[in-house]
Coordinates of C-alpha atoms and ligand atoms in Angstrom, one line a residue:
X1 CA -47.0 21.1 -41.0
X2 CA -49.3 18.5 -42.7
X3 CA -49.9 18.4 -46.4
X4 CA -52.2 16.0 -48.2
X5 CA -51.3 17.2 -51.7
X6 CA -48.3 16.8 -54.0
X7 CA -47.6 19.7 -56.4
X8 CA -47.4 23.4 -55.6
X9 CA -47.1 26.2 -58.1
X10 CA -45.5 29.5 -56.9
X11 CA -45.7 32.4 -59.4
X12 CA -42.8 34.9 -59.5
X13 CA -40.7 32.5 -57.4
X14 CA -37.2 33.4 -58.8
X15 CA -36.7 36.2 -56.2
X16 CA -38.1 38.0 -53.2
X17 CA -41.1 36.6 -51.2
X18 CA -41.9 34.0 -53.9
X19 CA -38.4 32.5 -53.6
X20 CA -38.7 32.2 -49.8
X21 CA -42.1 30.6 -50.2
X22 CA -40.8 28.1 -52.7
X23 CA -37.8 27.3 -50.5
X24 CA -39.8 26.7 -47.4
X25 CA -42.4 24.6 -49.2
X26 CA -39.7 22.5 -50.8
X27 CA -38.7 21.3 -47.3
X28 CA -42.0 19.8 -46.4
X29 CA -43.1 16.2 -47.0
X30 CA -46.7 15.1 -47.6
X31 CA -48.8 12.4 -46.0
X32 CA -47.2 9.8 -48.4
X33 CA -43.9 10.9 -47.0
X34 CA -42.8 12.4 -50.4
X35 CA -41.4 15.9 -50.6
X36 CA -43.9 18.5 -52.0
X37 CA -42.9 19.2 -55.6
X38 CA -42.4 22.9 -56.1
X39 CA -43.1 24.3 -59.5
X40 CA -41.0 27.5 -59.7
X41 CA -42.6 30.0 -62.1
X42 CA -40.4 32.8 -63.5
X43 CA -40.8 35.0 -66.6
X44 CA -37.2 35.7 -67.7
X45 CA -34.4 35.1 -65.2
X46 CA -33.6 31.4 -65.8
X47 CA -30.4 31.6 -63.8
X48 CA -32.2 32.7 -60.6
X49 CA -34.9 30.1 -61.0
X50 CA -32.5 27.3 -61.7
X51 CA -30.3 28.2 -58.7
X52 CA -33.4 28.0 -56.5
X53 CA -34.4 24.6 -58.1
X54 CA -30.9 23.3 -57.3
X55 CA -31.1 24.7 -53.7
X56 CA -34.3 22.8 -53.1
X57 CA -33.0 19.6 -54.6
X58 CA -29.8 19.8 -52.7
X59 CA -31.8 19.9 -49.5
X60 CA -33.6 16.7 -50.5
X61 CA -36.7 18.3 -52.1
X62 CA -38.3 18.2 -55.5
X63 CA -38.6 21.1 -57.9
X64 CA -39.3 22.0 -61.5
X65 CA -39.2 25.1 -63.6
X66 CA -42.3 26.5 -65.4
X67 CA -41.6 29.7 -67.4
X68 CA -44.4 32.1 -68.3
X69 CA -45.4 35.7 -67.9
X70 CA -48.5 35.7 -65.6
X71 CA -50.0 38.5 -67.7
X72 CA -50.1 36.2 -70.7
X73 CA -53.4 34.3 -70.1
X74 CA -52.6 31.6 -72.7
X75 CA -49.2 30.8 -71.2
X76 CA -50.6 30.8 -67.6
X77 CA -53.4 28.3 -68.7
X78 CA -50.8 26.2 -70.4
X79 CA -48.5 26.3 -67.3
X80 CA -51.3 25.1 -65.0
X81 CA -52.3 22.4 -67.5
X82 CA -48.7 21.1 -67.6
X83 CA -48.7 20.7 -63.8
X84 CA -52.2 19.3 -63.6
X85 CA -51.3 16.6 -66.2
X86 CA -48.1 15.7 -64.2
X87 CA -48.0 13.0 -61.5
X88 CA -50.0 14.2 -58.5
X89 CA -51.9 17.0 -60.3
X90 CA -52.0 20.5 -59.0
X91 CA -52.7 20.6 -55.2
X92 CA -51.6 24.1 -54.3
X93 CA -51.2 27.5 -55.9
X94 CA -49.5 30.6 -54.6
X95 CA -50.3 33.7 -56.7
X96 CA -47.3 35.8 -55.6
X97 CA -46.0 37.6 -58.7
X98 CA -46.7 41.3 -58.4
X99 CA -45.4 44.7 -59.4
X100 CA -45.6 48.3 -58.3
X101 CA -45.7 51.4 -60.5
X102 CA -46.0 54.2 -57.9
X103 CA -47.0 57.7 -58.8
X104 CA -49.3 60.4 -57.4
X105 CA -52.8 59.8 -58.8
X106 CA -52.8 63.2 -60.6
X107 CA -49.8 62.1 -62.6
X108 CA -50.8 58.5 -63.1
X109 CA -51.8 57.7 -66.7
X110 CA -54.8 55.3 -67.1
X111 CA -52.4 52.9 -68.8
X112 CA -50.2 52.9 -65.7
X113 CA -53.2 52.1 -63.5
X114 CA -54.3 49.3 -65.8
X115 CA -50.8 47.8 -66.1
X116 CA -50.7 47.1 -62.4
X117 CA -54.2 45.6 -62.4
X118 CA -53.1 43.4 -65.3
X119 CA -50.3 41.8 -63.3
X120 CA -51.6 42.0 -59.8
X121 CA -55.3 41.3 -60.3
X122 CA -56.1 39.9 -63.7
X123 CA -53.4 37.3 -63.5
X124 CA -54.6 36.2 -60.1
X125 CA -58.1 35.8 -61.5
X126 CA -56.8 33.6 -64.3
X127 CA -54.7 31.5 -61.9
X128 CA -57.6 31.0 -59.4
X129 CA -60.0 30.2 -62.2
X130 CA -57.7 27.6 -63.8
X131 CA -56.8 26.2 -60.4
X132 CA -60.5 25.9 -59.5
X133 CA -61.1 23.9 -62.7
X134 CA -58.4 21.4 -62.2
X135 CA -58.7 21.2 -58.4
X136 CA -62.4 20.8 -58.8
X137 CA -61.9 17.5 -60.5
X138 CA -59.7 16.3 -57.6
X139 CA -62.1 17.7 -55.0
X140 CA -59.0 19.0 -53.2
X141 CA -56.9 22.1 -53.3
X142 CA -55.7 25.2 -51.5
X143 CA -54.8 28.6 -53.0
X144 CA -53.1 31.5 -51.3
X145 CA -53.0 35.0 -52.9
X146 CA -50.6 37.7 -52.0
X147 CA -52.4 40.9 -51.3
X148 CA -50.9 43.8 -49.2
X149 CA -51.3 46.0 -46.2
X150 CA -51.8 48.7 -48.8
X151 CA -55.2 47.1 -49.7
X152 CA -56.2 47.7 -46.1
X153 CA -54.9 51.2 -45.4
X154 CA -54.2 52.7 -48.8
X155 CA -51.1 54.7 -49.5
X156 CA -49.8 57.9 -51.2
X157 CA -48.8 57.2 -54.8
X158 CA -50.3 53.7 -54.8
X159 CA -53.8 54.1 -56.1
X160 CA -53.2 51.4 -58.8
X161 CA -51.5 49.0 -56.4
X162 CA -54.1 49.5 -53.7
X163 CA -56.9 48.9 -56.2
X164 CA -55.2 45.7 -57.4
X165 CA -54.5 44.3 -54.0
X166 CA -58.0 45.2 -52.6
X167 CA -59.5 43.4 -55.6
X168 CA -57.4 40.4 -54.7
X169 CA -59.0 40.2 -51.2
X170 CA -62.6 40.5 -52.3
X171 CA -62.1 38.3 -55.4
X172 CA -60.5 35.6 -53.2
X173 CA -63.6 35.6 -50.9
X174 CA -65.8 35.0 -53.9
X175 CA -63.6 32.2 -55.1
X176 CA -63.8 30.8 -51.6
X177 CA -67.5 30.4 -52.0
X178 CA -67.2 28.7 -55.3
X179 CA -64.3 26.5 -54.2
X180 CA -65.9 25.4 -51.0
X181 CA -68.4 23.3 -52.9
X182 CA -65.4 21.2 -54.0
X183 CA -63.2 21.3 -50.9
X184 CA -60.9 24.0 -52.3
X185 CA -59.8 26.8 -50.1
X186 CA -58.9 30.4 -51.1
X187 CA -57.1 32.7 -48.7
X188 CA -55.0 35.8 -48.8
X189 CA -51.9 37.2 -47.0
X190 CA -51.5 40.9 -46.5
X191 CA -47.8 41.5 -45.9
X192 CA -46.6 44.8 -44.4
X193 CA -43.2 46.2 -45.4
X194 CA -41.0 43.3 -46.3
X195 CA -37.3 43.6 -47.2
X196 CA -37.2 42.7 -50.9
X197 CA -36.3 44.5 -54.1
X198 CA -39.8 45.9 -54.2
X199 CA -38.8 48.2 -51.3
X200 CA -35.2 48.7 -52.3
X201 CA -36.0 52.2 -53.6
X202 CA -37.6 53.3 -50.4
X203 CA -35.9 56.5 -49.2
X204 CA -34.3 56.3 -45.7
X205 CA -36.5 59.1 -44.3
X206 CA -39.6 57.3 -45.5
X207 CA -38.3 54.0 -44.1
X208 CA -37.7 55.7 -40.7
X209 CA -41.3 57.1 -40.9
X210 CA -42.8 53.7 -41.5
X211 CA -40.7 52.1 -38.7
X212 CA -42.3 54.5 -36.2
X213 CA -45.7 53.0 -37.1
X214 CA -44.6 49.3 -36.9
X215 CA -45.0 48.1 -33.3
X216 CA -42.4 45.3 -33.9
X217 CA -40.1 48.2 -34.9
X218 CA -38.5 46.5 -38.0
X219 CA -39.3 45.6 -41.6
X220 CA -40.3 42.0 -42.2
X221 CA -38.4 39.2 -43.8
X222 CA -39.6 37.1 -46.8
X223 CA -39.4 33.9 -44.8
X224 CA -41.8 35.4 -42.3
X225 CA -44.4 35.8 -45.0
X226 CA -43.5 32.3 -46.3
X227 CA -44.4 30.7 -43.0
X228 CA -47.9 32.2 -43.1
X229 CA -48.4 31.1 -46.7
X230 CA -47.3 27.5 -45.8
X231 CA -49.8 27.4 -42.9
X232 CA -52.7 28.5 -45.0
X233 CA -51.9 26.0 -47.7
X234 CA -51.5 23.2 -45.3
X235 CA -54.0 20.8 -43.7
X236 CA -53.5 22.7 -40.4
X237 CA -55.7 25.4 -42.0
X238 CA -58.3 22.9 -43.4
X239 CA -61.2 24.9 -41.8
X240 CA -60.0 28.3 -43.0
X241 CA -61.2 29.8 -46.2
X242 CA -62.0 33.3 -47.5
X243 CA -59.6 34.6 -44.8
X244 CA -57.0 37.3 -44.9
X245 CA -54.0 36.9 -42.7
X246 CA -51.9 40.0 -41.8
X247 CA -48.1 39.6 -41.7
X248 CA -47.1 43.2 -40.9
X249 CA -45.5 43.5 -37.5
X250 CA -48.6 45.2 -36.2
X251 CA -48.5 48.0 -38.7
X252 CA -52.2 47.7 -39.3
X253 CA -54.3 45.7 -36.8
Ligands
NAP301 P1 -40.2 41.5 -55.9 O1 -39.0 41.3 -55.0 O2 -40.3 42.7 -56.7 O3 -40.4 40.2 -56.8 C1 -41.5 40.1 -57.6 C2 -41.5 38.8 -58.3 O4 -42.7 38.7 -59.2 C3 -40.3 38.6 -59.2 O5 -39.9 37.2 -59.2 C4 -40.8 39.0 -60.6 O6 -40.1 38.4 -61.6 C5 -42.2 38.4 -60.5 N1 -43.1 39.0 -61.5 C6 -43.5 40.2 -61.7 N2 -44.3 40.4 -62.8 C7 -44.4 39.1 -63.3 C8 -45.0 38.6 -64.4 N3 -45.7 39.3 -65.3 N4 -44.9 37.2 -64.7 C9 -44.2 36.4 -63.8 N5 -43.5 36.9 -62.8 C10 -43.6 38.2 -62.5 O7 -41.5 41.5 -55.0 P2 -41.8 40.9 -53.6 O8 -41.6 41.9 -52.5 O9 -41.2 39.6 -53.5 O10 -43.4 40.7 -53.7 C11 -44.0 39.5 -53.9 C12 -45.5 39.7 -53.7 O11 -45.8 40.2 -52.4 C13 -46.1 40.7 -54.7 O12 -47.4 40.3 -55.1 C14 -46.2 42.0 -53.8 O13 -47.2 42.9 -54.3 C15 -46.6 41.4 -52.5 N6 -46.2 42.2 -51.3 C16 -44.9 42.6 -51.1 C17 -44.6 43.5 -50.1 C18 -43.2 43.9 -49.7 O14 -43.1 44.8 -48.8 N7 -42.2 43.5 -50.4 C19 -45.6 43.9 -49.2 C20 -46.9 43.5 -49.5 C21 -47.2 42.6 -50.5 P3 -38.9 39.2 -62.3 O15 -37.6 38.8 -61.5 O16 -38.8 38.6 -63.7 O17 -39.1 40.7 -62.3

C-alpha cells in the first residue's frame, strides 16, 4: 500500500474496528520510508489506548494518544489542531467513533434519537470540516468515514442509527465536492455485521437469522474493515472520492 502522507487520526481507536484500523495503519511506511504516525483517539479508557500505542511501537511503528470526546466540538477542534501543528501535519482522518441506542421508534425518545446523531453524525461533520481546513492548506489529504449497512437497508429498532449513518454517506459526498478543489478525498465504508462489542448483545436467534442472509455465511472481523479503510486512505485510491465501499460479506449488494 502506498502513502504520501505522515499522520493519521483514528477516532474511537481504543477498541473494536477503530483499534484494528490503527493497528493496521501503524504497520505501513510512507514514501519517505517513515512509518505512518497513528494518533489514537479515545475518550476515557487510557489503558486500552496506551496498550495499543505500545503494540504499534513494539512492531516498529509510531503512535501517539489524543484524548477527547468526539461530541465535544471544542475538544475535537483542539485535537485536530494539535496534530496539524505537529511534524508532518494531518494527512489522514478516520471518523470511526460511533454508538448505538436501539429501540423501536414508537418507544424512542427524541433525545435518544438526537444523542445518536450527536455522536455518529455531528462529530463526523466537525471532524471533516476541521480536516478540510488543515488539509486544504497542504493541498493533500484523505478522509474515511464509518457508515453502516444499516444506512443502506434500514433496520428494526435503529431509526436513529440509520438516520445518522445515512447522513454520513450523503454528507461525505458533499465534502468530496468541496475537498476535490484542494486534492482532498472523502469516502465511506459501510460494514455489515462485524464481531465487536457493538454486536455483543445480539441474541443467538437474531444472529442465526442474519447469518442466513449473509452469502459469505459468517460475521466479519474488524481487520477486514481495516483493510478497506487503509485502501481508501492510500495513494492506491487516489482517483476515488465520494465513494461508499461495502464490507458486508454480501449481506447487501
Ligand atoms: P465499538 O466496539 O462499540 O467501539 C466504539 C468505539 O467508539 C469505542 O472505542 C468507543 O470508545 C468509541 N466512542 C464512542 N463514542 C465516542 C465518543 N463520544 N468519543 C470518542 N470515542 C467514542 O464499535 P465498533 O463495532 O468498533 O464500531 C466502530 C464504527 O463502525 C462505528 O462508527 C460503528 O457505527 C461502525 N459500524 C460497526 C458495525 C459492527 O457490526 N460492529 C457495523 C457497521 C458500522 P469507548 O471505549 O470509550 O466507549
